Every structure is written in C-alpha cells, then in structure tokens.
Amino acid sequence: MDRIAGIINLDHEQDVLDELTYFRCSAAVPFAGRYRMIDFAISNMANSRIDSVAVFARRKYRSLMDHLEQGKYWDLDRKRGGLFILPPDWNDPTDISKGDLQHFHNNIDFITRTLADYVVVTGTQNICNINYENVLREHKESGADVTVVYKKVEELYPEFRRSHKLDIDENQRVTAIHNDQHNNNVYMDMYIIEKNYLYGLIEDCIAHGCSHFFLDGIKGRLPDINIHAYEYSGGHALINSVESYYRHSFNLLDESEHDRLFKEESPILTKVKNEAPSKYLESSEVKNSLVANGCVIGGDVEDSILFRGVKVEKGAVIRNSVIMQRCEIDSNAVLENVILDKDCRISNGRTLVGAPEKPFVLAKRNTM
Amino acid sequence: MNKECVAMLLAGGQGTRLKSLTKQIAKPAVYFGGKYRIIDFPLSNCTNSGIDTVGVLTQYEPLILNDYIGIGSSWDLDRKYGGVSVLPPYMQSEGGGWYTGTANAIYRNIKFLNQYNPEHVLVLSGDHIYKMDYGKMLDYHKETGADATISVIQVPWEEASRFGLMNTDGEGVITEFDEKPPNPRSNLASMGVYIFRWDVLKQYLIEDNQNGESSNDFGKDIIPALLNDYRKLMAYKFEGYWKDVGTVDSLWEANMDLLKEEPELNLNDYSWRIYSKNPNQPAQYIAQSAKVSNSLINEGCRIYGTVDTSILFYGVRTEEGSLVKDSVIMPNVKIGKNATIHRAIISEGTVIEDGAVIGDPSPESEITLIAREGTVMAKSYMHETIK
C-alpha cells in the first residue's frame, strides 16, 4: 500500500478577503455555514487516507490553530504522524533558505521522518472534493516526476486571473505553465511528488537561492522534468477575493452544485461545536437558504447563509447575505447583500444594504 | 489515587413501553430532540458536573449503544484515569449470568468501583431528559452527612401514583418510600438519581446478594433495607425540567416540549451543553418551496415541503408538497412529494413514498409509530405500529 503525506502550504496565500482576513489568514475564513476554507484541504487528505499532515503557516494563524486543535476532527490526532501546525519559528544559524523554501528547509524532518513515499502539497483557496489516491494512481501510471492537478473551467471568472494555467499535450503531459488569460486549464495549486525526489528538489532550490518552490523547483525546470496533469472534474471554487467568496457562497444554494462539494462517501469534516438543532419560530419565513445548527430564527431569511448560532429576531429581514457564527440580528433590522463576520450585532431597526456585485462587509465583533 | 465520586449509569433496560422503538436498541440509545440520544443527557450532566468517571452498565441490545459511547470522547470522557467504561455482564470461574436487577448490576461491578475506591457513588438511569448539576447534589449529600441521598422532584398530585414517592420530615430526611402507591401521601417523586456513601452501599449490596428473596432492585430492595435500618436518607429537591421518556406518548411530548417559545429545557445554553456524537453533515437547506415554522431542524436536512411543529433529525429530506406536522422524524428519513405526516414518530431510515398519508391529525389522537428501520411506506397508516 502506498502511503501519502500531506503539506498544506499557506505561504503564498495572501490575505485578500478584506475585512474577513483582517484578523485571520484566508485558510481560516468561515465558509458554507459551518466550515473554514482549510477544512476542504484537510478533509480531502483525511478521506485519501493521509494520516500525516503539515500546515506551513506564516501569518495570522491564531484562529487557524484554534480551529484545528490537535486534528481530532479529521482523525489526525495520531500517535505516529497526525497534524503538525508549523509556524515560522526557526533558529538554524546556517539557514540560507528564502521564501517558502524556509518552510521546506526548517521542517525537512516532517518529510524525512514520514513513512509515506509520496507527498501531496496543496493550498486552501481551491475548494474541492478530491481523492489523492486517484491522483497518485494516475501519477504512477504516467511515470511522471510530478503530477499537478488542474480544472478545465467553463468560464474564466476574474478570480482565475492570478492562477497559473497549463498547456497540456495529448498524453496529459504539461508543456508549459503560464498566465495566459485565455487558457481554461486552471492549475489548482496542488501537486503530488515522490518524497525523495521532493527532498532533492528542495536541496537544489536552496543551493541556488530560490524563493518559491513551485515556480523555481517545478515550473522553472520545464521541459527537463516530466510534469503530468491530472484533470479534476468535480465541484470547484477558487476563493481569493470577497467577490468570489460571495458568489461561491450562493452557488451552494443550488443543490447540484452543493452535492458536487459535499458527498456522503467523502465528507468534509470540521470542528464540532455541539450546537443544538436550529429552531424556526412560528414567525419565521426562511426561503432558499443554508442554515447551520444552533440558530434561532424568528424573522425572514431569503437566499442567504446562516452560520452556527445566529439569532434572527422576529421582524428582521435578511436577503442575499452571509451571516457568520453567533451574530445577532435584532427585530426590524434589514440586511441585504451583506457579509457579517462572527459575533456582529445589528440592533433594532438598522438597515445595511450592499450592492449585489459588491457586498457590504462588516468585520468581526462589530455592533451597529 | 481515589476518586471522590464515581457515576454508575444503568443502561441495560429494554424499555418495552417504547414498543418497537427499542426492538433493536437499548432505551438509552433512543433518539431525542433532533440530534441526541437519551444517554447524552446523563453523560453530559456528568461531564458538566465535574464527574469524570462513569461506568455504563449495559445488557439489552448493546451494539448501537457500545458503538455510540465509544471511548467517551463525545462527552469529554476519554480520560487517562477514569473516563467512561462500558460494563456488560460477564462470566467468572464460579459461573455468571445476566444482571438480575439494578442493584445486582452494581454488585457485580464492585471490583470496578474498588479500583477507584470512591467516597461516594452516583447511580443514574438512562431513561430521563433533564439537566442537573450532580455536584450540587453531592455537596448536599456531604453537608447532611447522609448515607444515601435521593434526588426528588415535585410532580402533580394527580400523577403522583405513577412514581416512587418519598415521605420526608421537615428537614428533608426520608421517612418512608412508597413505590407507585394508589393513594399517594407525598408528591415528591424519585428521579432515579441516587448518591450513596460507597462503604454503606457496598455493605448493602453484599447483603442483598445473599438474600435469595431479593429482586436485587434499588427501589424495591436497597432503599427499603436502608430505611429499615434507620440509615440516614436525605431527599434532594431538584427544580427544573425532568421528564421520563419511557413511553411513546411521553417521548413524543418531551420532544414537543422543546418547541415552546421559551422551552423549560434550554438546549442553547452554552454553560450547560448537551454533547452528542456528531454526524458531520453539511448545513441544512430550506428551499424556496419550503415553509418551516415552530420546528427544530438538524444538519444535513433538505426541506422542500412544509414542516410545522416538528423535530427533524439529521439527514432528513422532504419533497415539495409534503407536510410534516406535530411529528418527530428520526435520521435519514426520506419523505416523498405530497406525503402527509401527522402526530407520528418515524424511525431512522424510513422512506415515505410520494402521496403516502401517515398518522391522525385529530388532536388527542394516539401517536402513530413507524418503528422498523428502513420501512418503505407507500399507503396510509394510522394508529398503528409497524413492527
């Protein structure tokens, strides 16, 4: 049986979700009513029988550590392996590494000690439900040095502008990696690689003063190395802006879109909050909305997403909005095209209206 | 290192009055309140009360219960020293057999209790829905220097004869105990929550075991024996919500109690959470065609029909045009288009086909129970238990 280890590399993920990333990295941004972005990456690994996962954290990782704890919600509280959250505290005086190679260099023990033969490296902004065992199978069949995962997207939304795109030949071999805005083979910021080969590439990159492992160690070696392209065809959402966050949140209201990400056989797991079931009062009127547990709803909610423990008083109206954990919406408040971060309170009779294309975002723990 | 107080949770009962709901599972494993099983209440109470060692005595249909309890992590009872231990009947060199009664179950686990050498033993049952701080009761038990303390609750006089009743003096000392008397002289009902001094209980358990006439039951044998010997028994008055969910009707009623505007049993109290095993399902979806009011709905549900005054466990799907009213729908039930359900309890995994009519809408009518897992219901059923 082949074993895979996982690395979730947050080094290149910018905190670009405005108010939502003021106090947390984007991997820790709440999504889909009860999850954080990183839940998808980490659950995909858990569902692919990866039992050793390292998180390369760089900035604003307090909320991430709070969320992940010891990894028990993903069965990653293991005696051997398990979850390693690795913030940048390193003290090697001979260290000459730069960029994300600092992470690879200073945490090289994770790679050398793991029993796995292969390593999956991924970010968290490409939300998907993927099985890495299938990726590994194709990787081995192809005989490639590295297999990268891509999605053939139907429409090139603005969020793909920063993604790398792949040119692929008839044998699914990558011939070029670039930023062509007309190419719809979007690289999903994940690849699988044999452990010893990865180790060699890391050493080589550091020796040459490189600062970006994927760009310098993999992309920069084309055409000398054999890069295979694995096509992922399931549900996918790239979230790297408030606009894409908002749009993909509402896509989940469509059942088929929802079911492409949330599958019975490969569940997305998250921290358990032990909330009671949600309560719909006599006066409530809820339509086309996703509601997490622990909510108490007395008002109108339409085309919206309510996270865990939200209170909506009688007479309040919420439309096209994302309301995060434990917000309280008092009676006769009106919210439309709004994203409320956690613990916000909208008092009696207030009205907050954003634009459909540019929602109004209220940062964590605000009272209006 | 000894433990001050160890809890023993009696979870081996069949609960025959729950009819076919307990055909394949022990009563403490019966579902309640949209996401819980009955046993979540005593186990959460233990953990919230600071009692970290719990023996769970199992006997009847233990498979689901064992699987559910696991190592106790759902209730924070996975501990290095103590935690939860499942204690089924077992064989010994001189033979063995089933637990013959509630007292016998504890008697046969004296070795388990001796491991912790506790000062006090808390005896609980897995039949009731309530939130209670056993720590406060233990304080009372210690302050009064009682040999045993029994938690009591005031019940309406007209219902009193259904319970085991305590007659007390002005100080709360129990003078008499009547098990379901036809003419009650007190309305203080035993809640099935006892705290004993372990040295005293051990002595009475051993004596009880030697008495061939005994039915080895706490209410029938141990408590009367203690009273006979003028041991100090105190009644500890509990105020708050407490409900025996031993019958189909009371189980349904207790579920409906959660739907009141300000329910007596607050499940959203962050200082006293009721923990349970999490099914890890996505957020619930309420569709454009849905109408939901006065209901509790759990994660993983997809609602396209009307849900009124009902409780839906996780993974339930209701289609357009369907109506669920005054009902309790257990996990993963599928309800077809235009199906109607009134005053019913529907068991896990049942499929209600399009247009099926279940239950009787008239108030005061009997609760309809569809209790066999995975039944496919295509026609009409009323007042009828599908076994």
PDB file of N, CA and C in Angstrom, chain A residues 196-285:
ATOM      1  N   ASN A 196      11.493  11.333  -1.980  1.00  0.00           N
ATOM      2  CA  ASN A 196      12.927  11.560  -2.134  1.00  0.00           C
ATOM      3  C   ASN A 196      13.230  12.551  -3.251  1.00  0.00           C
ATOM      4  N   TYR A 197      12.368  12.514  -4.266  1.00  0.00           N
ATOM      5  CA  TYR A 197      12.528  13.464  -5.367  1.00  0.00           C
ATOM      6  C   TYR A 197      12.265  14.889  -4.871  1.00  0.00           C
ATOM      7  N   LEU A 198      11.231  15.009  -4.024  1.00  0.00           N
ATOM      8  CA  LEU A 198      10.916  16.315  -3.431  1.00  0.00           C
ATOM      9  C   LEU A 198      12.106  16.812  -2.609  1.00  0.00           C
ATOM     10  N   TYR A 199      12.669  15.909  -1.841  1.00  0.00           N
ATOM     11  CA  TYR A 199      13.790  16.266  -0.986  1.00  0.00           C
ATOM     12  C   TYR A 199      14.953  16.819  -1.819  1.00  0.00           C
ATOM     13  N   GLY A 200      15.253  16.121  -2.907  1.00  0.00           N
ATOM     14  CA  GLY A 200      16.327  16.552  -3.794  1.00  0.00           C
ATOM     15  C   GLY A 200      16.055  17.927  -4.392  1.00  0.00           C
ATOM     16  N   LEU A 201      14.803  18.143  -4.810  1.00  0.00           N
ATOM     17  CA  LEU A 201      14.446  19.438  -5.405  1.00  0.00           C
ATOM     18  C   LEU A 201      14.592  20.567  -4.382  1.00  0.00           C
ATOM     19  N   ILE A 202      14.205  20.281  -3.149  1.00  0.00           N
ATOM     20  CA  ILE A 202      14.295  21.315  -2.107  1.00  0.00           C
ATOM     21  C   ILE A 202      15.764  21.717  -1.896  1.00  0.00           C
ATOM     22  N   GLU A 203      16.631  20.717  -1.762  1.00  0.00           N
ATOM     23  CA  GLU A 203      18.061  20.970  -1.564  1.00  0.00           C
ATOM     24  C   GLU A 203      18.614  21.832  -2.696  1.00  0.00           C
ATOM     25  N   ASP A 204      18.239  21.417  -3.909  1.00  0.00           N
ATOM     26  CA  ASP A 204      18.736  22.084  -5.092  1.00  0.00           C
ATOM     27  C   ASP A 204      18.256  23.539  -5.164  1.00  0.00           C
ATOM     28  N   CYS A 205      16.984  23.741  -4.830  1.00  0.00           N
ATOM     29  CA  CYS A 205      16.420  25.091  -4.848  1.00  0.00           C
ATOM     30  C   CYS A 205      17.136  25.987  -3.847  1.00  0.00           C
ATOM     31  N   ILE A 206      17.390  25.461  -2.657  1.00  0.00           N
ATOM     32  CA  ILE A 206      18.041  26.279  -1.626  1.00  0.00           C
ATOM     33  C   ILE A 206      19.466  26.622  -2.059  1.00  0.00           C
ATOM     34  N   ALA A 207      20.157  25.609  -2.609  1.00  0.00           N
ATOM     35  CA  ALA A 207      21.537  25.827  -3.057  1.00  0.00           C
ATOM     36  C   ALA A 207      21.607  26.922  -4.127  1.00  0.00           C
ATOM     37  N   HIS A 208      20.515  27.043  -4.894  1.00  0.00           N
ATOM     38  CA  HIS A 208      20.507  28.050  -5.957  1.00  0.00           C
ATOM     39  C   HIS A 208      19.818  29.343  -5.557  1.00  0.00           C
ATOM     40  N   GLY A 209      19.539  29.486  -4.268  1.00  0.00           N
ATOM     41  CA  GLY A 209      18.980  30.753  -3.782  1.00  0.00           C
ATOM     42  C   GLY A 209      17.564  31.025  -4.232  1.00  0.00           C
ATOM     43  N   CYS A 210      16.796  29.974  -4.527  1.00  0.00           N
ATOM     44  CA  CYS A 210      15.423  30.179  -4.979  1.00  0.00           C
ATOM     45  C   CYS A 210      14.522  30.552  -3.795  1.00  0.00           C
ATOM     46  N   SER A 211      13.367  31.161  -4.104  1.00  0.00           N
ATOM     47  CA  SER A 211      12.488  31.589  -3.028  1.00  0.00           C
ATOM     48  C   SER A 211      11.049  31.103  -3.189  1.00  0.00           C
ATOM     49  N   HIS A 212      10.774  30.343  -4.235  1.00  0.00           N
ATOM     50  CA  HIS A 212       9.408  29.885  -4.457  1.00  0.00           C
ATOM     51  C   HIS A 212       9.501  28.472  -4.993  1.00  0.00           C
ATOM     52  N   PHE A 213       9.124  27.512  -4.158  1.00  0.00           N
ATOM     53  CA  PHE A 213       9.387  26.125  -4.543  1.00  0.00           C
ATOM     54  C   PHE A 213       8.683  25.735  -5.833  1.00  0.00           C
ATOM     55  N   PHE A 214       7.399  26.081  -5.949  1.00  0.00           N
ATOM     56  CA  PHE A 214       6.685  25.634  -7.155  1.00  0.00           C
ATOM     57  C   PHE A 214       7.219  26.324  -8.409  1.00  0.00           C
ATOM     58  N   LEU A 215       7.410  27.641  -8.315  1.00  0.00           N
ATOM     59  CA  LEU A 215       7.858  28.373  -9.515  1.00  0.00           C
ATOM     60  C   LEU A 215       9.276  27.990  -9.913  1.00  0.00           C
ATOM     61  N   ASP A 216      10.174  27.933  -8.917  1.00  0.00           N
ATOM     62  CA  ASP A 216      11.579  27.682  -9.234  1.00  0.00           C
ATOM     63  C   ASP A 216      11.892  26.191  -9.348  1.00  0.00           C
ATOM     64  N   GLY A 217      11.289  25.406  -8.436  1.00  0.00           N
ATOM     65  CA  GLY A 217      11.648  23.991  -8.371  1.00  0.00           C
ATOM     66  C   GLY A 217      10.908  23.139  -9.386  1.00  0.00           C
ATOM     67  N   ILE A 218       9.715  23.545  -9.767  1.00  0.00           N
ATOM     68  CA  ILE A 218       8.922  22.711 -10.668  1.00  0.00           C
ATOM     69  C   ILE A 218       8.699  23.413 -12.008  1.00  0.00           C
ATOM     70  N   LYS A 219       8.006  24.539 -11.962  1.00  0.00           N
ATOM     71  CA  LYS A 219       7.717  25.242 -13.220  1.00  0.00           C
ATOM     72  C   LYS A 219       9.012  25.605 -13.954  1.00  0.00           C
ATOM     73  N   GLY A 220       9.994  26.079 -13.194  1.00  0.00           N
ATOM     74  CA  GLY A 220      11.246  26.558 -13.794  1.00  0.00           C
ATOM     75  C   GLY A 220      12.062  25.457 -14.434  1.00  0.00           C
ATOM     76  N   ARG A 221      11.748  24.201 -14.151  1.00  0.00           N
ATOM     77  CA  ARG A 221      12.542  23.104 -14.694  1.00  0.00           C
ATOM     78  C   ARG A 221      11.957  22.530 -15.984  1.00  0.00           C
ATOM     79  N   LEU A 222      10.801  23.039 -16.363  1.00  0.00           N
ATOM     80  CA  LEU A 222      10.275  22.594 -17.652  1.00  0.00           C
ATOM     81  C   LEU A 222      11.249  23.005 -18.745  1.00  0.00           C
ATOM     82  N   PRO A 223      11.486  22.237 -19.759  1.00  0.00           N
ATOM     83  CA  PRO A 223      10.884  20.933 -20.052  1.00  0.00           C
ATOM     84  C   PRO A 223      11.722  19.764 -19.536  1.00  0.00           C
ATOM     85  N   ASP A 224      12.706  20.057 -18.673  1.00  0.00           N
ATOM     86  CA  ASP A 224      13.594  18.959 -18.252  1.00  0.00           C
ATOM     87  C   ASP A 224      12.893  17.927 -17.393  1.00  0.00           C
ATOM     88  N   ILE A 225      11.913  18.362 -16.605  1.00  0.00           N
ATOM     89  CA  ILE A 225      11.224  17.353 -15.797  1.00  0.00           C
ATOM     90  C   ILE A 225       9.874  17.033 -16.412  1.00  0.00           C
ATOM     91  N   ASN A 226       9.419  15.823 -16.099  1.00  0.00           N
ATOM     92  CA  ASN A 226       8.171  15.310 -16.665  1.00  0.00           C
ATOM     93  C   ASN A 226       7.027  15.647 -15.713  1.00  0.00           C
ATOM     94  N   ILE A 227       6.187  16.607 -16.127  1.00  0.00           N
ATOM     95  CA  ILE A 227       5.054  17.000 -15.287  1.00  0.00           C
ATOM     96  C   ILE A 227       3.777  16.472 -15.923  1.00  0.00           C
ATOM     97  N   HIS A 228       3.070  15.669 -15.153  1.00  0.00           N
ATOM     98  CA  HIS A 228       1.804  15.114 -15.627  1.00  0.00           C
ATOM     99  C   HIS A 228       0.670  15.995 -15.119  1.00  0.00           C
ATOM    100  N   ALA A 229      -0.403  16.086 -15.911  1.00  0.00           N
ATOM    101  CA  ALA A 229      -1.555  16.891 -15.498  1.00  0.00           C
ATOM    102  C   ALA A 229      -2.724  15.970 -15.166  1.00  0.00           C
ATOM    103  N   TYR A 230      -3.248  16.072 -13.957  1.00  0.00           N
ATOM    104  CA  TYR A 230      -4.417  15.291 -13.531  1.00  0.00           C
ATOM    105  C   TYR A 230      -5.624  16.195 -13.613  1.00  0.00           C
ATOM    106  N   GLU A 231      -6.607  15.772 -14.395  1.00  0.00           N
ATOM    107  CA  GLU A 231      -7.794  16.615 -14.529  1.00  0.00           C
ATOM    108  C   GLU A 231      -8.793  16.296 -13.423  1.00  0.00           C
ATOM    109  N   TYR A 232      -9.112  17.312 -12.649  1.00  0.00           N
ATOM    110  CA  TYR A 232     -10.141  17.173 -11.614  1.00  0.00           C
ATOM    111  C   TYR A 232     -11.456  17.649 -12.203  1.00  0.00           C
ATOM    112  N   SER A 233     -12.493  16.809 -12.096  1.00  0.00           N
ATOM    113  CA  SER A 233     -13.739  17.195 -12.766  1.00  0.00           C
ATOM    114  C   SER A 233     -14.882  17.456 -11.787  1.00  0.00           C
ATOM    115  N   GLY A 234     -14.622  17.416 -10.499  1.00  0.00           N
ATOM    116  CA  GLY A 234     -15.700  17.620  -9.525  1.00  0.00           C
ATOM    117  C   GLY A 234     -15.983  19.088  -9.263  1.00  0.00           C
ATOM    118  N   GLY A 235     -16.725  19.324  -8.181  1.00  0.00           N
ATOM    119  CA  GLY A 235     -17.072  20.697  -7.806  1.00  0.00           C
ATOM    120  C   GLY A 235     -15.837  21.479  -7.417  1.00  0.00           C
ATOM    121  N   HIS A 236     -15.794  22.744  -7.803  1.00  0.00           N
ATOM    122  CA  HIS A 236     -14.590  23.547  -7.589  1.00  0.00           C
ATOM    123  C   HIS A 236     -14.963  24.996  -7.375  1.00  0.00           C
ATOM    124  N   ALA A 237     -14.305  25.624  -6.431  1.00  0.00           N
ATOM    125  CA  ALA A 237     -14.495  27.064  -6.235  1.00  0.00           C
ATOM    126  C   ALA A 237     -13.158  27.649  -5.833  1.00  0.00           C
ATOM    127  N   LEU A 238     -12.686  28.617  -6.597  1.00  0.00           N
ATOM    128  CA  LEU A 238     -11.456  29.307  -6.203  1.00  0.00           C
ATOM    129  C   LEU A 238     -11.865  30.576  -5.466  1.00  0.00           C
ATOM    130  N   ILE A 239     -11.473  30.659  -4.212  1.00  0.00           N
ATOM    131  CA  ILE A 239     -11.871  31.817  -3.417  1.00  0.00           C
ATOM    132  C   ILE A 239     -10.641  32.630  -3.046  1.00  0.00           C
ATOM    133  N   ASN A 240     -10.491  33.760  -3.713  1.00  0.00           N
ATOM    134  CA  ASN A 240      -9.336  34.609  -3.424  1.00  0.00           C
ATOM    135  C   ASN A 240      -9.707  36.088  -3.459  1.00  0.00           C
ATOM    136  N   SER A 241     -11.006  36.354  -3.254  1.00  0.00           N
ATOM    137  CA  SER A 241     -11.478  37.741  -3.200  1.00  0.00           C
ATOM    138  C   SER A 241     -12.850  37.724  -2.541  1.00  0.00           C
ATOM    139  N   VAL A 242     -13.277  38.878  -2.071  1.00  0.00           N
ATOM    140  CA  VAL A 242     -14.614  38.955  -1.476  1.00  0.00           C
ATOM    141  C   VAL A 242     -15.669  38.606  -2.526  1.00  0.00           C
ATOM    142  N   GLU A 243     -15.423  39.082  -3.737  1.00  0.00           N
ATOM    143  CA  GLU A 243     -16.378  38.838  -4.829  1.00  0.00           C
ATOM    144  C   GLU A 243     -16.532  37.339  -5.083  1.00  0.00           C
ATOM    145  N   SER A 244     -15.409  36.600  -5.175  1.00  0.00           N
ATOM    146  CA  SER A 244     -15.508  35.159  -5.439  1.00  0.00           C
ATOM    147  C   SER A 244     -16.065  34.428  -4.211  1.00  0.00           C
ATOM    148  N   TYR A 245     -15.731  34.900  -3.036  1.00  0.00           N
ATOM    149  CA  TYR A 245     -16.272  34.297  -1.810  1.00  0.00           C
ATOM    150  C   TYR A 245     -17.796  34.390  -1.804  1.00  0.00           C
ATOM    151  N   TYR A 246     -18.264  35.576  -2.121  1.00  0.00           N
ATOM    152  CA  TYR A 246     -19.700  35.866  -2.083  1.00  0.00           C
ATOM    153  C   TYR A 246     -20.444  35.040  -3.142  1.00  0.00           C
ATOM    154  N   ARG A 247     -19.895  35.031  -4.354  1.00  0.00           N
ATOM    155  CA  ARG A 247     -20.551  34.296  -5.442  1.00  0.00           C
ATOM    156  C   ARG A 247     -20.573  32.790  -5.151  1.00  0.00           C
ATOM    157  N   HIS A 248     -19.448  32.237  -4.698  1.00  0.00           N
ATOM    158  CA  HIS A 248     -19.408  30.793  -4.450  1.00  0.00           C
ATOM    159  C   HIS A 248     -20.249  30.396  -3.248  1.00  0.00           C
ATOM    160  N   SER A 249     -20.411  31.305  -2.307  1.00  0.00           N
ATOM    161  CA  SER A 249     -21.297  31.003  -1.182  1.00  0.00           C
ATOM    162  C   SER A 249     -22.707  30.741  -1.695  1.00  0.00           C
ATOM    163  N   PHE A 250     -23.176  31.611  -2.581  1.00  0.00           N
ATOM    164  CA  PHE A 250     -24.555  31.455  -3.067  1.00  0.00           C
ATOM    165  C   PHE A 250     -24.695  30.312  -4.053  1.00  0.00           C
ATOM    166  N   ASN A 251     -23.597  29.938  -4.729  1.00  0.00           N
ATOM    167  CA  ASN A 251     -23.676  28.761  -5.602  1.00  0.00           C
ATOM    168  C   ASN A 251     -24.100  27.529  -4.820  1.00  0.00           C
ATOM    169  N   LEU A 252     -23.768  27.514  -3.532  1.00  0.00           N
ATOM    170  CA  LEU A 252     -24.091  26.342  -2.723  1.00  0.00           C
ATOM    171  C   LEU A 252     -25.590  26.186  -2.483  1.00  0.00           C
ATOM    172  N   LEU A 253     -26.361  27.223  -2.785  1.00  0.00           N
ATOM    173  CA  LEU A 253     -27.812  27.112  -2.630  1.00  0.00           C
ATOM    174  C   LEU A 253     -28.411  26.242  -3.724  1.00  0.00           C
ATOM    175  N   ASP A 254     -27.632  26.028  -4.788  1.00  0.00           N
ATOM    176  CA  ASP A 254     -28.061  25.138  -5.857  1.00  0.00           C
ATOM    177  C   ASP A 254     -27.693  23.711  -5.447  1.00  0.00           C
ATOM    178  N   GLU A 255     -28.696  22.832  -5.444  1.00  0.00           N
ATOM    179  CA  GLU A 255     -28.467  21.502  -4.895  1.00  0.00           C
ATOM    180  C   GLU A 255     -27.368  20.728  -5.617  1.00  0.00           C
ATOM    181  N   SER A 256     -27.358  20.812  -6.958  1.00  0.00           N
ATOM    182  CA  SER A 256     -26.354  20.011  -7.668  1.00  0.00           C
ATOM    183  C   SER A 256     -24.952  20.569  -7.429  1.00  0.00           C
ATOM    184  N   GLU A 257     -24.830  21.890  -7.368  1.00  0.00           N
ATOM    185  CA  GLU A 257     -23.521  22.495  -7.050  1.00  0.00           C
ATOM    186  C   GLU A 257     -23.082  22.074  -5.649  1.00  0.00           C
ATOM    187  N   HIS A 258     -24.024  22.119  -4.727  1.00  0.00           N
ATOM    188  CA  HIS A 258     -23.760  21.750  -3.341  1.00  0.00           C
ATOM    189  C   HIS A 258     -23.263  20.309  -3.254  1.00  0.00           C
ATOM    190  N   ASP A 259     -23.973  19.411  -3.946  1.00  0.00           N
ATOM    191  CA  ASP A 259     -23.652  17.994  -3.843  1.00  0.00           C
ATOM    192  C   ASP A 259     -22.349  17.621  -4.546  1.00  0.00           C
ATOM    193  N   ARG A 260     -21.859  18.517  -5.385  1.00  0.00           N
ATOM    194  CA  ARG A 260     -20.551  18.240  -6.005  1.00  0.00           C
ATOM    195  C   ARG A 260     -19.417  18.470  -5.011  1.00  0.00           C
ATOM    196  N   LEU A 261     -19.653  19.286  -4.002  1.00  0.00           N
ATOM    197  CA  LEU A 261     -18.630  19.516  -2.982  1.00  0.00           C
ATOM    198  C   LEU A 261     -18.838  18.654  -1.737  1.00  0.00           C
ATOM    199  N   PHE A 262     -20.118  18.432  -1.392  1.00  0.00           N
ATOM    200  CA  PHE A 262     -20.415  17.682  -0.171  1.00  0.00           C
ATOM    201  C   PHE A 262     -20.952  16.316  -0.552  1.00  0.00           C
ATOM    202  N   LYS A 263     -20.137  15.311  -0.322  1.00  0.00           N
ATOM    203  CA  LYS A 263     -20.512  13.958  -0.738  1.00  0.00           C
ATOM    204  C   LYS A 263     -20.527  13.042   0.479  1.00  0.00           C
ATOM    205  N   GLU A 264     -21.475  12.122   0.445  1.00  0.00           N
ATOM    206  CA  GLU A 264     -21.575  11.192   1.560  1.00  0.00           C
ATOM    207  C   GLU A 264     -20.305  10.352   1.712  1.00  0.00           C
ATOM    208  N   GLU A 265     -19.730   9.923   0.591  1.00  0.00           N
ATOM    209  CA  GLU A 265     -18.605   8.996   0.674  1.00  0.00           C
ATOM    210  C   GLU A 265     -17.293   9.720   1.013  1.00  0.00           C
ATOM    211  N   SER A 266     -17.251  11.018   0.821  1.00  0.00           N
ATOM    212  CA  SER A 266     -16.040  11.761   1.188  1.00  0.00           C
ATOM    213  C   SER A 266     -16.460  13.057   1.878  1.00  0.00           C
ATOM    214  N   PRO A 267     -16.891  12.929   3.131  1.00  0.00           N
ATOM    215  CA  PRO A 267     -17.460  14.091   3.826  1.00  0.00           C
ATOM    216  C   PRO A 267     -16.414  15.154   4.135  1.00  0.00           C
ATOM    217  N   ILE A 268     -16.854  16.399   4.116  1.00  0.00           N
ATOM    218  CA  ILE A 268     -15.992  17.485   4.573  1.00  0.00           C
ATOM    219  C   ILE A 268     -16.204  17.588   6.082  1.00  0.00           C
ATOM    220  N   LEU A 269     -15.117  17.484   6.815  1.00  0.00           N
ATOM    221  CA  LEU A 269     -15.198  17.456   8.275  1.00  0.00           C
ATOM    222  C   LEU A 269     -14.772  18.809   8.835  1.00  0.00           C
ATOM    223  N   THR A 270     -15.283  19.127  10.000  1.00  0.00           N
ATOM    224  CA  THR A 270     -14.922  20.396  10.619  1.00  0.00           C
ATOM    225  C   THR A 270     -14.984  20.272  12.125  1.00  0.00           C
ATOM    226  N   LYS A 271     -14.565  21.319  12.785  1.00  0.00           N
ATOM    227  CA  LYS A 271     -14.596  21.332  14.240  1.00  0.00           C
ATOM    228  C   LYS A 271     -16.046  21.246  14.723  1.00  0.00           C
ATOM    229  N   VAL A 272     -16.269  20.385  15.677  1.00  0.00           N
ATOM    230  CA  VAL A 272     -17.620  20.176  16.194  1.00  0.00           C
ATOM    231  C   VAL A 272     -17.899  21.198  17.286  1.00  0.00           C
ATOM    232  N   LYS A 273     -19.073  21.846  17.188  1.00  0.00           N
ATOM    233  CA  LYS A 273     -19.391  22.910  18.137  1.00  0.00           C
ATOM    234  C   LYS A 273     -20.493  22.532  19.116  1.00  0.00           C
ATOM    235  N   ASN A 274     -21.053  21.326  18.946  1.00  0.00           N
ATOM    236  CA  ASN A 274     -22.101  20.874  19.876  1.00  0.00           C
ATOM    237  C   ASN A 274     -23.265  21.841  19.993  1.00  0.00           C
ATOM    238  N   GLU A 275     -23.653  22.428  18.870  1.00  0.00           N
ATOM    239  CA  GLU A 275     -24.831  23.289  18.883  1.00  0.00           C
ATOM    240  C   GLU A 275     -26.090  22.421  18.799  1.00  0.00           C
ATOM    241  N   ALA A 276     -27.160  22.922  19.382  1.00  0.00           N
ATOM    242  CA  ALA A 276     -28.456  22.239  19.276  1.00  0.00           C
ATOM    243  C   ALA A 276     -28.950  22.360  17.832  1.00  0.00           C
ATOM    244  N   PRO A 277     -29.967  21.584  17.452  1.00  0.00           N
ATOM    245  CA  PRO A 277     -30.568  21.809  16.128  1.00  0.00           C
ATOM    246  C   PRO A 277     -31.089  23.244  16.034  1.00  0.00           C
ATOM    247  N   SER A 278     -31.246  23.749  14.829  1.00  0.00           N
ATOM    248  CA  SER A 278     -31.728  25.121  14.682  1.00  0.00           C
ATOM    249  C   SER A 278     -33.219  25.190  14.928  1.00  0.00           C
ATOM    250  N   LYS A 279     -33.612  26.322  15.514  1.00  0.00           N
ATOM    251  CA  LYS A 279     -35.023  26.469  15.860  1.00  0.00           C
ATOM    252  C   LYS A 279     -35.679  27.514  14.964  1.00  0.00           C
ATOM    253  N   TYR A 280     -36.780  27.108  14.343  1.00  0.00           N
ATOM    254  CA  TYR A 280     -37.550  28.006  13.488  1.00  0.00           C
ATOM    255  C   TYR A 280     -38.807  28.374  14.271  1.00  0.00           C
ATOM    256  N   LEU A 281     -38.935  29.632  14.611  1.00  0.00           N
ATOM    257  CA  LEU A 281     -40.092  30.055  15.391  1.00  0.00           C
ATOM    258  C   LEU A 281     -41.309  30.190  14.476  1.00  0.00           C
ATOM    259  N   GLU A 282     -42.453  30.326  15.125  1.00  0.00           N
ATOM    260  CA  GLU A 282     -43.720  30.460  14.410  1.00  0.00           C
ATOM    261  C   GLU A 282     -43.655  31.582  13.363  1.00  0.00           C
ATOM    262  N   SER A 283     -42.982  32.676  13.735  1.00  0.00           N
ATOM    263  CA  SER A 283     -42.964  33.858  12.873  1.00  0.00           C
ATOM    264  C   SER A 283     -41.919  33.777  11.762  1.00  0.00           C
ATOM    265  N   SER A 284     -41.142  32.712  11.714  1.00  0.00           N
ATOM    266  CA  SER A 284     -40.021  32.699  10.767  1.00  0.00           C
ATOM    267  C   SER A 284     -40.499  32.419   9.343  1.00  0.00           C
ATOM    268  N   GLU A 285     -39.725  32.920   8.398  1.00  0.00           N
ATOM    269  CA  GLU A 285     -40.048  32.720   6.983  1.00  0.00           C
ATOM    270  C   GLU A 285     -38.687  32.533   6.300  1.00  0.00           C
TER     271      GLU A 285
END
